[in-house]
mmCIF file with all atom_site columns, C-alpha atoms in Angstrom:
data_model
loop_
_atom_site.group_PDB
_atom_site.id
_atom_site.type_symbol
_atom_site.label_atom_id
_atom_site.label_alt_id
_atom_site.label_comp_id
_atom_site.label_asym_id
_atom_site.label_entity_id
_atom_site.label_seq_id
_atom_site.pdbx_PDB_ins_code
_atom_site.Cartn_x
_atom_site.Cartn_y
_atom_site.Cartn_z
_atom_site.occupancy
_atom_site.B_iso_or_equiv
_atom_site.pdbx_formal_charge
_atom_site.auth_seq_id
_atom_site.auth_comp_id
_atom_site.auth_asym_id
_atom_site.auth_atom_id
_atom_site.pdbx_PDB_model_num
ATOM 1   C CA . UNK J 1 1   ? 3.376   3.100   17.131  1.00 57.00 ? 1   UNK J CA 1
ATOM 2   C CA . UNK J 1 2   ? -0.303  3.098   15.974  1.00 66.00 ? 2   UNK J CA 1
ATOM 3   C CA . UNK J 1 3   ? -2.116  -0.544  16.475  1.00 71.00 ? 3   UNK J CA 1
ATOM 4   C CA . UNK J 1 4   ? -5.123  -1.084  14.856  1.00 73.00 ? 4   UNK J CA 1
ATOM 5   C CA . UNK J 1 5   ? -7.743  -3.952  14.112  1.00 74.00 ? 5   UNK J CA 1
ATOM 6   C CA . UNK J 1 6   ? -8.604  -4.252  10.699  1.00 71.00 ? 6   UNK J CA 1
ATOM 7   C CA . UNK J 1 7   ? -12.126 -6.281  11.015  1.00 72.00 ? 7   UNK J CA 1
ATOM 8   C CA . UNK J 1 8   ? -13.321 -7.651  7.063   1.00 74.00 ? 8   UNK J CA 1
ATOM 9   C CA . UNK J 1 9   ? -10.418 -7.510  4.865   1.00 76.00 ? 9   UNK J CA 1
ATOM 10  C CA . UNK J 1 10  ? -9.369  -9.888  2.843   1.00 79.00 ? 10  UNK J CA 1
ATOM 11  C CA . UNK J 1 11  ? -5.329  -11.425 3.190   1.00 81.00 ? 11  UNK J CA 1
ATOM 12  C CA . UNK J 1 12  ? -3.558  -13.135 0.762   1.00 83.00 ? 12  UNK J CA 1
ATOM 13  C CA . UNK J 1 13  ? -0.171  -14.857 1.963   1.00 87.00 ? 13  UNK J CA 1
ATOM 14  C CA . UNK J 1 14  ? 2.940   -15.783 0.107   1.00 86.00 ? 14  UNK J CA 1
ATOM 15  C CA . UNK J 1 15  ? 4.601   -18.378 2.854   1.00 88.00 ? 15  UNK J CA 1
ATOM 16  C CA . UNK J 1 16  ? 8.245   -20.055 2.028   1.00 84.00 ? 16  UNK J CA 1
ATOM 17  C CA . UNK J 1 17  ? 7.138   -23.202 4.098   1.00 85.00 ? 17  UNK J CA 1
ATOM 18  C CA . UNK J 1 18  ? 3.739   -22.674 5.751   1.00 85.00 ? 18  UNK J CA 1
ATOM 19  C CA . UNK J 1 19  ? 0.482   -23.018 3.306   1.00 83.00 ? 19  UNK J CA 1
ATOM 20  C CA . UNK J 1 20  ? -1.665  -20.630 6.205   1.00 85.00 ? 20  UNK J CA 1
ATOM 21  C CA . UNK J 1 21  ? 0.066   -18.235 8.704   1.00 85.00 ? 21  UNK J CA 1
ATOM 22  C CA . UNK J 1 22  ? 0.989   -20.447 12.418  1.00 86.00 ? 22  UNK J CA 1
ATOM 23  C CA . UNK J 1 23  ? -0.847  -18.525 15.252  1.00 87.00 ? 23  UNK J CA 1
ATOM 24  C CA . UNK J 1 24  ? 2.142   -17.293 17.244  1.00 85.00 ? 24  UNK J CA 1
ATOM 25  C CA . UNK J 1 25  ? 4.787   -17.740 14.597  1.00 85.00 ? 25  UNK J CA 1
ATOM 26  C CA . UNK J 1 26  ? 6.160   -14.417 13.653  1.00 82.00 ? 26  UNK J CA 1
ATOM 27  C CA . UNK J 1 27  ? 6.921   -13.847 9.814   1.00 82.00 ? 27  UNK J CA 1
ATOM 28  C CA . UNK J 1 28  ? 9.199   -11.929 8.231   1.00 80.00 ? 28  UNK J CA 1
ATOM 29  C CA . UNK J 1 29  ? 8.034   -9.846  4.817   1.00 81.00 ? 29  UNK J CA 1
ATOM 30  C CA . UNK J 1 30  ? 6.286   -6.935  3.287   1.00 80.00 ? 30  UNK J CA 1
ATOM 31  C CA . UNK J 1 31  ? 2.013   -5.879  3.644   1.00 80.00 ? 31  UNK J CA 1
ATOM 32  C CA . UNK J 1 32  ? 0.920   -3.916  0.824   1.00 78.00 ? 32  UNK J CA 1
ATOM 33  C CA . UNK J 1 33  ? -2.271  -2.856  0.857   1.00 76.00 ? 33  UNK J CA 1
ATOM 34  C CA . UNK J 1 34  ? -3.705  -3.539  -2.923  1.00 71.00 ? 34  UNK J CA 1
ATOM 35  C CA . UNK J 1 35  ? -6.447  -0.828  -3.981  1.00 65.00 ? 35  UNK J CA 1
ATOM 36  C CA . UNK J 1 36  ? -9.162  -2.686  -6.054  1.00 60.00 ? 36  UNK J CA 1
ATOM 37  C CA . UNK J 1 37  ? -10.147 -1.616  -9.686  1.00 54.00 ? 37  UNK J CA 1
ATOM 38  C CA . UNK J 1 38  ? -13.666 -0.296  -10.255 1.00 57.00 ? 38  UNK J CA 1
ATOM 39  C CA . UNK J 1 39  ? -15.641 0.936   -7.187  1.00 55.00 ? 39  UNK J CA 1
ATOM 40  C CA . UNK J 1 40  ? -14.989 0.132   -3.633  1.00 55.00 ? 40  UNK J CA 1
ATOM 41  C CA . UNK J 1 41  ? -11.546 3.015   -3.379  1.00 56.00 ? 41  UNK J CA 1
ATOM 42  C CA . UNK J 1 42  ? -10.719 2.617   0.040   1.00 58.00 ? 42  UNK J CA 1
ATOM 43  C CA . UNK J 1 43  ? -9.809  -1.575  -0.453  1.00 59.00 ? 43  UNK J CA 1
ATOM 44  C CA . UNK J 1 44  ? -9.843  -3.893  2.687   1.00 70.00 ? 44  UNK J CA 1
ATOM 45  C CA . UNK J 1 45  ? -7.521  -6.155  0.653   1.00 78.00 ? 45  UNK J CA 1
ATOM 46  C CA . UNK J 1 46  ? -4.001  -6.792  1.460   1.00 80.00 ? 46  UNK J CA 1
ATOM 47  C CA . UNK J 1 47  ? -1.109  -8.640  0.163   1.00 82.00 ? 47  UNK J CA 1
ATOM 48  C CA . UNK J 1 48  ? 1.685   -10.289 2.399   1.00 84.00 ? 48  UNK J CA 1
ATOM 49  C CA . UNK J 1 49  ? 4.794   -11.703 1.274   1.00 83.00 ? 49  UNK J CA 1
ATOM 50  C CA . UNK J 1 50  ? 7.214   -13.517 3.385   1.00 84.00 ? 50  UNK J CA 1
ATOM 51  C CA . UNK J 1 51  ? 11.456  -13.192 2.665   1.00 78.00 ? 51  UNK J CA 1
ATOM 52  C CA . UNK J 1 52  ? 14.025  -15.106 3.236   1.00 73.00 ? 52  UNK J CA 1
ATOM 53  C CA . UNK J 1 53  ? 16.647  -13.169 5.027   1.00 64.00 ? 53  UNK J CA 1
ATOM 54  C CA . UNK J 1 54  ? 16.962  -10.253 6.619   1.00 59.00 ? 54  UNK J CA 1
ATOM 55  C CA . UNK J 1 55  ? 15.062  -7.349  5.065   1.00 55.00 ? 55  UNK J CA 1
ATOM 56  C CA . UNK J 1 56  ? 18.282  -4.808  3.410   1.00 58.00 ? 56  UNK J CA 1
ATOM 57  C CA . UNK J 1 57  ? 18.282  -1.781  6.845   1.00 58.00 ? 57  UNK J CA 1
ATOM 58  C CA . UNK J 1 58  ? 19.676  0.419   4.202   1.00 57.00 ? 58  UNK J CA 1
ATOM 59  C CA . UNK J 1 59  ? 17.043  0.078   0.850   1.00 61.00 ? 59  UNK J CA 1
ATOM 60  C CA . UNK J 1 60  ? 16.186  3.001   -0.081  1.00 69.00 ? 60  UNK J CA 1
ATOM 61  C CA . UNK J 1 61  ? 12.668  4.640   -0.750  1.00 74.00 ? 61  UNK J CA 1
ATOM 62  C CA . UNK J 1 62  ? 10.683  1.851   0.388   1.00 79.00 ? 62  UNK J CA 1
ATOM 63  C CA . UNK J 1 63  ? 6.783   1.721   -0.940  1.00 81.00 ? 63  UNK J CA 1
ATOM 64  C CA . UNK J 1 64  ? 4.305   2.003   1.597   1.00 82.00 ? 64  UNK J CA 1
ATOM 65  C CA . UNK J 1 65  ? 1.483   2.353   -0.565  1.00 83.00 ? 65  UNK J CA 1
ATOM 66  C CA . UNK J 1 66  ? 1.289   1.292   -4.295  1.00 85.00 ? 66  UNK J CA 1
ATOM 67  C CA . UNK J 1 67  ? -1.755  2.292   -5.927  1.00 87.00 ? 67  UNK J CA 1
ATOM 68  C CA . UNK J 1 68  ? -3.381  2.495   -9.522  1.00 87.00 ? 68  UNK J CA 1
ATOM 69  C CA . UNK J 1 69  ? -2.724  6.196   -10.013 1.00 89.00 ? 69  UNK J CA 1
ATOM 70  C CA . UNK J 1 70  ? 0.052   7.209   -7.127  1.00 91.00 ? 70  UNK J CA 1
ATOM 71  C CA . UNK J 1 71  ? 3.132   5.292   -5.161  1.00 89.00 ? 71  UNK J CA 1
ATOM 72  C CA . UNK J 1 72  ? 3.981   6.407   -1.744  1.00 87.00 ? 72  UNK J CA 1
ATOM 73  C CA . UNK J 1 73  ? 6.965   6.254   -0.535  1.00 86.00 ? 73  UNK J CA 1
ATOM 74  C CA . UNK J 1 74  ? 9.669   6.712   2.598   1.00 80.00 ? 74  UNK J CA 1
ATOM 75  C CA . UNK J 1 75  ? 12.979  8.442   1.676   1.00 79.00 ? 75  UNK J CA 1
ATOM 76  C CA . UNK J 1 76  ? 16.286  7.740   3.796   1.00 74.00 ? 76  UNK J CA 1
ATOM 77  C CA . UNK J 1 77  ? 15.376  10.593  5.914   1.00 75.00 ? 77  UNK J CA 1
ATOM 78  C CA . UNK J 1 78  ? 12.232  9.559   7.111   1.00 73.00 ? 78  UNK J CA 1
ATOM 79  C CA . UNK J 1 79  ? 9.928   12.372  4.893   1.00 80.00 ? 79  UNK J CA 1
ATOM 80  C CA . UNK J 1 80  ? 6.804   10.908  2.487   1.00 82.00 ? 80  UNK J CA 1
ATOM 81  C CA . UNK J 1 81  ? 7.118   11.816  -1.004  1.00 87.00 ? 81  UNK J CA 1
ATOM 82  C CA . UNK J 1 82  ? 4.048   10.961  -3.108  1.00 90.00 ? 82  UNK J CA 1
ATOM 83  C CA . UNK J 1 83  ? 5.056   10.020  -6.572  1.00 91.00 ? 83  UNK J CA 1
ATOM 84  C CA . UNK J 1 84  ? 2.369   9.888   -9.785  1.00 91.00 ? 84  UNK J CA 1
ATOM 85  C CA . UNK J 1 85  ? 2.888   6.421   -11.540 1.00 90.00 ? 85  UNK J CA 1
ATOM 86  C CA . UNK J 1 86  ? 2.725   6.366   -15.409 1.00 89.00 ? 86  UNK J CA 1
ATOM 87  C CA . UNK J 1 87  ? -0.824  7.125   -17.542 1.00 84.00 ? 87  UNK J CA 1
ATOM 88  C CA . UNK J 1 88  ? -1.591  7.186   -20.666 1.00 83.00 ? 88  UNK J CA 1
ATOM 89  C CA . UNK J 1 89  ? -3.664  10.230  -21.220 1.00 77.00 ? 89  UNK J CA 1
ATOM 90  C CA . UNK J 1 90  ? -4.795  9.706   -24.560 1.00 83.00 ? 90  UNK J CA 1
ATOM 91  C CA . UNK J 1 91  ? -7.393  6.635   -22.961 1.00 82.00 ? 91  UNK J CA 1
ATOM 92  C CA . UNK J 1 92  ? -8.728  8.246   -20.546 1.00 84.00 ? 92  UNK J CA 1
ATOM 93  C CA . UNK J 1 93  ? -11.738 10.770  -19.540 1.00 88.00 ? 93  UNK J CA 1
ATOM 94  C CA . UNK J 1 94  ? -9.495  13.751  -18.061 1.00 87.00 ? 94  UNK J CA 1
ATOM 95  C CA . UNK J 1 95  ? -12.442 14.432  -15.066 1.00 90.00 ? 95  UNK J CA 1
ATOM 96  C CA . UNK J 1 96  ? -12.818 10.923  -13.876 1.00 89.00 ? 96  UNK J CA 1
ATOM 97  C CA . UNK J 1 97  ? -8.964  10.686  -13.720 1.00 89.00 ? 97  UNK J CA 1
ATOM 98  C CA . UNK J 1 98  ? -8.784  13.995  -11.728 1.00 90.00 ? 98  UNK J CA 1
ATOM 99  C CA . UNK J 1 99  ? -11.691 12.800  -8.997  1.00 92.00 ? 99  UNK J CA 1
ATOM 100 C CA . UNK J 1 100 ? -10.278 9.359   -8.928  1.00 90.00 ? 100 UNK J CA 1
ATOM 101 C CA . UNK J 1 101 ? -6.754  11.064  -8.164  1.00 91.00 ? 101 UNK J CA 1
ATOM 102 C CA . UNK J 1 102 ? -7.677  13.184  -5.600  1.00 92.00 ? 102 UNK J CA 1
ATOM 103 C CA . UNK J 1 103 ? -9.889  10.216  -3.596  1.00 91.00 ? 103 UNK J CA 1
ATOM 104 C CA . UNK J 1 104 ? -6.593  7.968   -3.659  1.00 90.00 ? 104 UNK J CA 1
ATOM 105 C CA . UNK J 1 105 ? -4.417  10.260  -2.736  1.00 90.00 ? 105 UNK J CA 1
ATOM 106 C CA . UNK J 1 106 ? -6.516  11.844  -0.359  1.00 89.00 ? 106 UNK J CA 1
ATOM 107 C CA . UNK J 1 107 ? -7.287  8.191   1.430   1.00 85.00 ? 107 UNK J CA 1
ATOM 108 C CA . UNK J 1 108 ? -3.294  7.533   0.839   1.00 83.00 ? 108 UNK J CA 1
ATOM 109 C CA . UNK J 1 109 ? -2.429  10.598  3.179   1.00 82.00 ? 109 UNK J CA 1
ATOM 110 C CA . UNK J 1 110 ? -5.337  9.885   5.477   1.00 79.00 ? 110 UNK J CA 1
ATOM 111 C CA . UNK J 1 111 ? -3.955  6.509   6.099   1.00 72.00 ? 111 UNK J CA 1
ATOM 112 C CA . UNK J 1 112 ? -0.155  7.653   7.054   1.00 68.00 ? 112 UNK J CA 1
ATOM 113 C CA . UNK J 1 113 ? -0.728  11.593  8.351   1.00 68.00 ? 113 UNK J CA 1
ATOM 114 C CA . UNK J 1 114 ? -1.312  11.956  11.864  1.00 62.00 ? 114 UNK J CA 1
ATOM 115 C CA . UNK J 1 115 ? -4.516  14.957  12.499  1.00 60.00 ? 115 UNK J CA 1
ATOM 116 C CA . UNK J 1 116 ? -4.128  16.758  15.152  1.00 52.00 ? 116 UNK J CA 1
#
């Protein structure tokens, strides 16, 4: 396992009965990390959402990373699989979409592959 800090980002919580997060009260739920539109690609915001119950030990490609051009996610077997979400390429400027793809996906697999 891989601990980090992450100093300056913003957190947004979705709590069943707490308004902020308890210090010391452990939560169960899902982080997403939500990549902002219009300049700053890398996004230090992130979205938490507490469940219920039990998170399902058997779902199926879980999202690690949902972002405006690409999902990433983990298949039963443990492999990455990037997936392209749906554009409309009549709207947009075929260039910007092709350098804004490769930064998010580039950042994506920079975030999740280990370098040796």
């Amino acid at each position: 396992m891989k601990k980090n800090w992450l100093l300056c980002c913003d957190l947004q919580t979705e709590l069943q009965n707490d308004s902020l997060p308890m210090p010391g009260k452990k939560y169960l739920g899902l982080l997403n990390c939500i990549l902002p539109s219009e300049g700053n690609i890398y996004g230090n915001e992130y979205k938490f959402k507490e469940v219920k119950g039990p998170l399902k030990t058997c779902r199926r490609n879980v999202h690690l990373f949902i972002g405006k051009y690409i999902t990433l996610t983990c298949r039963t077997d443990g492999s990455l699989r990037l997936n392209l979400r749906t554009i409309d390429l009549n709207s947009i400027d075929i260039d910007s979409f092709c350098l804004e793809l490769m930064n998010e996906t580039r950042q994506t697999l920079k975030d999740f592959v280990e370098e040796d």
